[in-house]
PDB file of C-alpha atoms in Angstrom:
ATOM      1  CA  UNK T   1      15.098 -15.802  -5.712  1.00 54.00           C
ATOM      2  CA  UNK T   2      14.457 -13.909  -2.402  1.00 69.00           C
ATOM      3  CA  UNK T   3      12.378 -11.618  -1.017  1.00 73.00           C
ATOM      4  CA  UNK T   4      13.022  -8.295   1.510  1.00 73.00           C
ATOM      5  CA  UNK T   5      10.546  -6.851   3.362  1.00 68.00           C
ATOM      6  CA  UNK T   6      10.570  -4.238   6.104  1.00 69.00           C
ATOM      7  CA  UNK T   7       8.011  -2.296   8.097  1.00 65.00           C
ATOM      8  CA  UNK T   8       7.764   1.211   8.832  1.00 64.00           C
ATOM      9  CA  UNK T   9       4.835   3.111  10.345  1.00 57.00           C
ATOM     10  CA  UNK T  10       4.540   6.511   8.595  1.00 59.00           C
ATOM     11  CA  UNK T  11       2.491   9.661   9.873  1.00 54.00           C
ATOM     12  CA  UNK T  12       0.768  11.647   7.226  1.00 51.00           C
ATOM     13  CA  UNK T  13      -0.662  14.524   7.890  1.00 43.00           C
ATOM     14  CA  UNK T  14      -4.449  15.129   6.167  1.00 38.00           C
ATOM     15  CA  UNK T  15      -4.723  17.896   4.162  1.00 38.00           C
ATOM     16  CA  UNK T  16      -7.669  18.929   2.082  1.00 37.00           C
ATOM     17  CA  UNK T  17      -6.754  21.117  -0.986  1.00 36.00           C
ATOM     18  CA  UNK T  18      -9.366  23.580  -1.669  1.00 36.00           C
ATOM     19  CA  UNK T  19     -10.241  24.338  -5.902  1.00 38.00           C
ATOM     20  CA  UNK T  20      -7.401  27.286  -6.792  1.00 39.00           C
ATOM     21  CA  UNK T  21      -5.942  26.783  -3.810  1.00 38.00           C
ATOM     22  CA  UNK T  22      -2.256  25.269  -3.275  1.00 41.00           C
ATOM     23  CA  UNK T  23      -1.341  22.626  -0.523  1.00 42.00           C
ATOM     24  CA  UNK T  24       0.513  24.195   1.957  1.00 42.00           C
ATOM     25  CA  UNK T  25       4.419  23.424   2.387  1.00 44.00           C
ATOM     26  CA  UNK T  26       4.180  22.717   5.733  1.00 46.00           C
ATOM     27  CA  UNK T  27       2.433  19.943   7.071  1.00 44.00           C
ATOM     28  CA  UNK T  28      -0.174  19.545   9.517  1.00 43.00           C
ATOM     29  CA  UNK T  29       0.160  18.212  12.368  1.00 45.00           C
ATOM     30  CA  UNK T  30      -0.143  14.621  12.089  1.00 45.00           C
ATOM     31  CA  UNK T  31      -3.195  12.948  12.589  1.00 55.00           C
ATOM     32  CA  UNK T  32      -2.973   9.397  11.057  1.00 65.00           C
ATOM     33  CA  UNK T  33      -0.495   6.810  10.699  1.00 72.00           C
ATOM     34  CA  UNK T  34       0.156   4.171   8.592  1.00 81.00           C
ATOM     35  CA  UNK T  35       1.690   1.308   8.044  1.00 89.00           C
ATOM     36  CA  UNK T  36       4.569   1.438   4.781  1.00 92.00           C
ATOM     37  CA  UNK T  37       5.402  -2.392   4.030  1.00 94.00           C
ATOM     38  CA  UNK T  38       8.493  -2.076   1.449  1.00 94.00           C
ATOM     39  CA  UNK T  39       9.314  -5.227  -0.640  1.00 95.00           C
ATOM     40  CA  UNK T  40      12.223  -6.069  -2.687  1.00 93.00           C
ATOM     41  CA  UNK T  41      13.269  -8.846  -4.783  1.00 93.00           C
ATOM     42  CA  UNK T  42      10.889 -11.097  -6.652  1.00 94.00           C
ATOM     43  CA  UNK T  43       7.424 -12.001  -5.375  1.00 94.00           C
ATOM     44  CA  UNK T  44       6.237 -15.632  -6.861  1.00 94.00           C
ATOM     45  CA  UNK T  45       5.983 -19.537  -5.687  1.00 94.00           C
ATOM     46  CA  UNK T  46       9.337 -19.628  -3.722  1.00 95.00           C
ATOM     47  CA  UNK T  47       8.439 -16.027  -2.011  1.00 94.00           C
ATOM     48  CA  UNK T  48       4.669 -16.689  -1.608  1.00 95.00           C
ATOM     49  CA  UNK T  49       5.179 -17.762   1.958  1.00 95.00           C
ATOM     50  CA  UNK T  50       6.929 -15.074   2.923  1.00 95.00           C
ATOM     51  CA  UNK T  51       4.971 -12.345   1.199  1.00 95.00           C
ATOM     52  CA  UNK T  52       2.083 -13.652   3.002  1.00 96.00           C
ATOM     53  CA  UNK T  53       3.674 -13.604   6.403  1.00 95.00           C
ATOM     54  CA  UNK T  54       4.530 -10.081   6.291  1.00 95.00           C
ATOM     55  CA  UNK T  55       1.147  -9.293   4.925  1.00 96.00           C
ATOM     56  CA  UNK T  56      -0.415 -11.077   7.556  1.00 95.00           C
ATOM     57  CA  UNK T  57       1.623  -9.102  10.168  1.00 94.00           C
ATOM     58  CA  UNK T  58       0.874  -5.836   9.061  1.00 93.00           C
ATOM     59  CA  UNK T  59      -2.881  -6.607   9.212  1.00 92.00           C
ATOM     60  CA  UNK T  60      -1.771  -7.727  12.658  1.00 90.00           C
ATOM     61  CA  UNK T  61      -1.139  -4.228  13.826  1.00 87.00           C
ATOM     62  CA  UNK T  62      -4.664  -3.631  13.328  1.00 87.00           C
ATOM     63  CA  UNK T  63      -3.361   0.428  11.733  1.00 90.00           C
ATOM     64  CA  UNK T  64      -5.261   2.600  10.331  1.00 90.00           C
ATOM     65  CA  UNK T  65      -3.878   2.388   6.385  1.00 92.00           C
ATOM     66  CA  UNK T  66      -1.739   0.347   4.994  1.00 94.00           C
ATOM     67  CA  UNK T  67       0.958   1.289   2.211  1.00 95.00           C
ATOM     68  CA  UNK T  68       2.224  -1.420   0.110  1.00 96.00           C
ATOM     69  CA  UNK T  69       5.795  -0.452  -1.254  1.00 96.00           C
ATOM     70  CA  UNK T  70       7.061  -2.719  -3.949  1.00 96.00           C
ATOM     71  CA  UNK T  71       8.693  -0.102  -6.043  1.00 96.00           C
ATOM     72  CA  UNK T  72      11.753  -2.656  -5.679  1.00 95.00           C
ATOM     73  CA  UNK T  73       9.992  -5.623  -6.949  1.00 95.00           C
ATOM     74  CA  UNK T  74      11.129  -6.890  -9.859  1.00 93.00           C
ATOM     75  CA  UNK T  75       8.689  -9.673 -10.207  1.00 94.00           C
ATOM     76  CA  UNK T  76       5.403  -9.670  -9.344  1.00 94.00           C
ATOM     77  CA  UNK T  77       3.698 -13.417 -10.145  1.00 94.00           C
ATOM     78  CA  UNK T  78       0.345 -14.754  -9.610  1.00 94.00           C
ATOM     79  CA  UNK T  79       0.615 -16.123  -6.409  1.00 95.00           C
ATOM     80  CA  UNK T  80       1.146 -12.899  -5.021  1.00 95.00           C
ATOM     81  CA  UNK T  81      -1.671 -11.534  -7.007  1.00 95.00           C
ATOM     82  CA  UNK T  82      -3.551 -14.196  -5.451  1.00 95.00           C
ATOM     83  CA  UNK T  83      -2.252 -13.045  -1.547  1.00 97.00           C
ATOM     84  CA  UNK T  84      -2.663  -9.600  -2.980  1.00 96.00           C
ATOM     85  CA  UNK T  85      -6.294  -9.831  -3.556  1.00 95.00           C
ATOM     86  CA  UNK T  86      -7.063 -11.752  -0.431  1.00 96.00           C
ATOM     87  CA  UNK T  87      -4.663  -8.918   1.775  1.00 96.00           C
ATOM     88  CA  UNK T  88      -7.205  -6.259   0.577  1.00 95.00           C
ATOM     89  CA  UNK T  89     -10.105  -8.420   0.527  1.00 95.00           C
ATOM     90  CA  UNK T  90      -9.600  -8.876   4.378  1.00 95.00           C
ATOM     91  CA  UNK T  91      -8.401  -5.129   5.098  1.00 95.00           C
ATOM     92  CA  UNK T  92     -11.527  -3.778   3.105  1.00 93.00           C
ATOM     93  CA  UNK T  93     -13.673  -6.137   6.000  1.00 94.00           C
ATOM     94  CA  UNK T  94     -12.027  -4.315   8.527  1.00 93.00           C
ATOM     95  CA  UNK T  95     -12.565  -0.804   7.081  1.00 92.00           C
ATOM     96  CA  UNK T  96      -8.702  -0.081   6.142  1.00 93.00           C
ATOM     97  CA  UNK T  97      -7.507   1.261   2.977  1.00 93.00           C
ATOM     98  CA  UNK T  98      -4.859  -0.070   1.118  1.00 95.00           C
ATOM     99  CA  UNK T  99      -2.407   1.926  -1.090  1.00 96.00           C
ATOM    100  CA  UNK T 100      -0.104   0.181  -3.644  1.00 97.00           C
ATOM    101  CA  UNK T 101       2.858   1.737  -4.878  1.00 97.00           C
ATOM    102  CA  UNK T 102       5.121  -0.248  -7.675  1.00 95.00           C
ATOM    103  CA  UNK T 103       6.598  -0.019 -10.916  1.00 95.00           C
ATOM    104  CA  UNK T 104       4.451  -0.698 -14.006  1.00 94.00           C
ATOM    105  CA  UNK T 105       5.720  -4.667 -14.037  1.00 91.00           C
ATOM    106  CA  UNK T 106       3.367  -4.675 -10.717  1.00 93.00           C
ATOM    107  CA  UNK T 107       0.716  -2.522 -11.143  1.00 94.00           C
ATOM    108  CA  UNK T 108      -0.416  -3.488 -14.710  1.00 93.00           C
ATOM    109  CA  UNK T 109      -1.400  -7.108 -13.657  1.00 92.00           C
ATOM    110  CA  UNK T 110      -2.999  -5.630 -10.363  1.00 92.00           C
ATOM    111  CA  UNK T 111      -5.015  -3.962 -12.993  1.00 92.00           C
ATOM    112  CA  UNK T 112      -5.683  -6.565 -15.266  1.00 92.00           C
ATOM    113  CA  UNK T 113      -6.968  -8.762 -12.575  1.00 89.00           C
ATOM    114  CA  UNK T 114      -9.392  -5.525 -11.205  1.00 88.00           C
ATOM    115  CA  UNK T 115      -7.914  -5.889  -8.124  1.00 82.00           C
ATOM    116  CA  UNK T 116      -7.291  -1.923  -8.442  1.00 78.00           C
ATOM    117  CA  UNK T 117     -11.235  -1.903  -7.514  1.00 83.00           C
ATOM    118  CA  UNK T 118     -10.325  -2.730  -3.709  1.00 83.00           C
ATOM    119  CA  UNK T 119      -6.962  -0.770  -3.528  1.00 90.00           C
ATOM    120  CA  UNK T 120      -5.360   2.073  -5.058  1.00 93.00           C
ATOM    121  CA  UNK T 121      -2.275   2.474  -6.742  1.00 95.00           C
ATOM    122  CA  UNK T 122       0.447   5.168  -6.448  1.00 96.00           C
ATOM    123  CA  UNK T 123       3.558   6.481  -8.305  1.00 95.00           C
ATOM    124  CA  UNK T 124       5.282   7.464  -4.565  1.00 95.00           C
ATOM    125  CA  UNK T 125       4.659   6.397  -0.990  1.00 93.00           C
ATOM    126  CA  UNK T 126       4.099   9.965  -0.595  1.00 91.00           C
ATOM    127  CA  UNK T 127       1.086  10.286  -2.766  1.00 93.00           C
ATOM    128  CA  UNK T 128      -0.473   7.162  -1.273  1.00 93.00           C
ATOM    129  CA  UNK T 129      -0.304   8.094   1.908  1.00 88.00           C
ATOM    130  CA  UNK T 130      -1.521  11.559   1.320  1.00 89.00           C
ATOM    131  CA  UNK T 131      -4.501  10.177  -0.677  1.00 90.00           C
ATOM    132  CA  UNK T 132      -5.550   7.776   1.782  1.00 88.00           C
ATOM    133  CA  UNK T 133      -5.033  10.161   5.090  1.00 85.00           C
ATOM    134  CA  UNK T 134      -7.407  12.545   3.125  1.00 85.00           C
ATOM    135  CA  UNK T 135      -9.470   9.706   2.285  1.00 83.00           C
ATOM    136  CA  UNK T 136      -9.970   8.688   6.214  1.00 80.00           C
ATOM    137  CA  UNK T 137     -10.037  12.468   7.040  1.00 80.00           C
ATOM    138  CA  UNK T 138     -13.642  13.171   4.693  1.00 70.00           C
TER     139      UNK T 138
END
C-alpha cells in the first residue's frame, strides 16, 4: 500500500452572496490563501507515518486554511481518523479552519466519529475553499 501526497497553496477569493442575488463569475481579487493537501492511495497502519508527516508540515506553514484533498483515497482507516482528529484538534488551537474534501468511503467515518464537529466536509476543493475564505472573511 502507498500513499501520495502533494501540496499546493490555493488563493480563493471571498465572496459573500447576498439572498436573490447570484455570485458573480468573476472573482475577486484574492484575499486569502490556503493550503490544498491532496492524498492518494490508501491511508492506514503502513501510511500512518506518512500521513502524519505531511499533516504536520502543512500546519508548519502556519496558513491561513487548510484544504484536505483525499478525493483519491481509497482507504481511509482508523489510524488516520485518529491523526485526523488530532490535525484539526491542533489547527482549531491555532484559529485555522480545516476543510475536508473525499469520497463517501472517507467522509462517512469522519462523521461517524463527530469529527465533522471540528472540520467541514466538501464535495470539491472549490466549495471548501470558498466556504472557508467566506468563513474567515465574516
Amino acid at each position: 500500500m502507498s500513499l501520495n501526497a502533494s501540496t499546493s497553496h490555493t488563493p480563493f477569493s471571498t465572496t459573500t452572496a447576498t439572498a436573490g442575488v447570484p455570485r458573480p463569475t468573476e472573482p475577486r481579487p484574492f484575499t486569502t490563501s490556503f493550503c490544498v493537501q491532496r492524498f492518494s492511495g490508501d491511508i492506514d497502519m503502513q501510511t500512518a507515518a506518512d500521513f502524519a508527516l505531511a499533516l504536520d508540515r502543512v500546519l508548519g506553514t502556519s496558513p491561513e486554511g487548510v484544504v484536505l484533498d483525499l478525493s483519491q483515497v481509497g482507504f481511509f482507516g482508523s489510524s488516520g481518523l485518529s491523526l485526523l482528529a488530532t490535525f484539526a484538534a491542533d489547527a482549531g488551537r491555532h484559529g485555522i479552519p480545516v476543510g475536508v474534501v473525499g469520497p463517501r468511503t472517507v467522509t462517512r467515518p469522519i462523521e461517524a466519529c463527530h469529527l465533522h464537529t471540528d472540520l467541514d466536509i466538501f464535495e470539491t476543493v472549490d466549495q471548501a475553499g470558498s466556504a472557508l475564505a467566506d468563513r474567515l472573511a465574516g
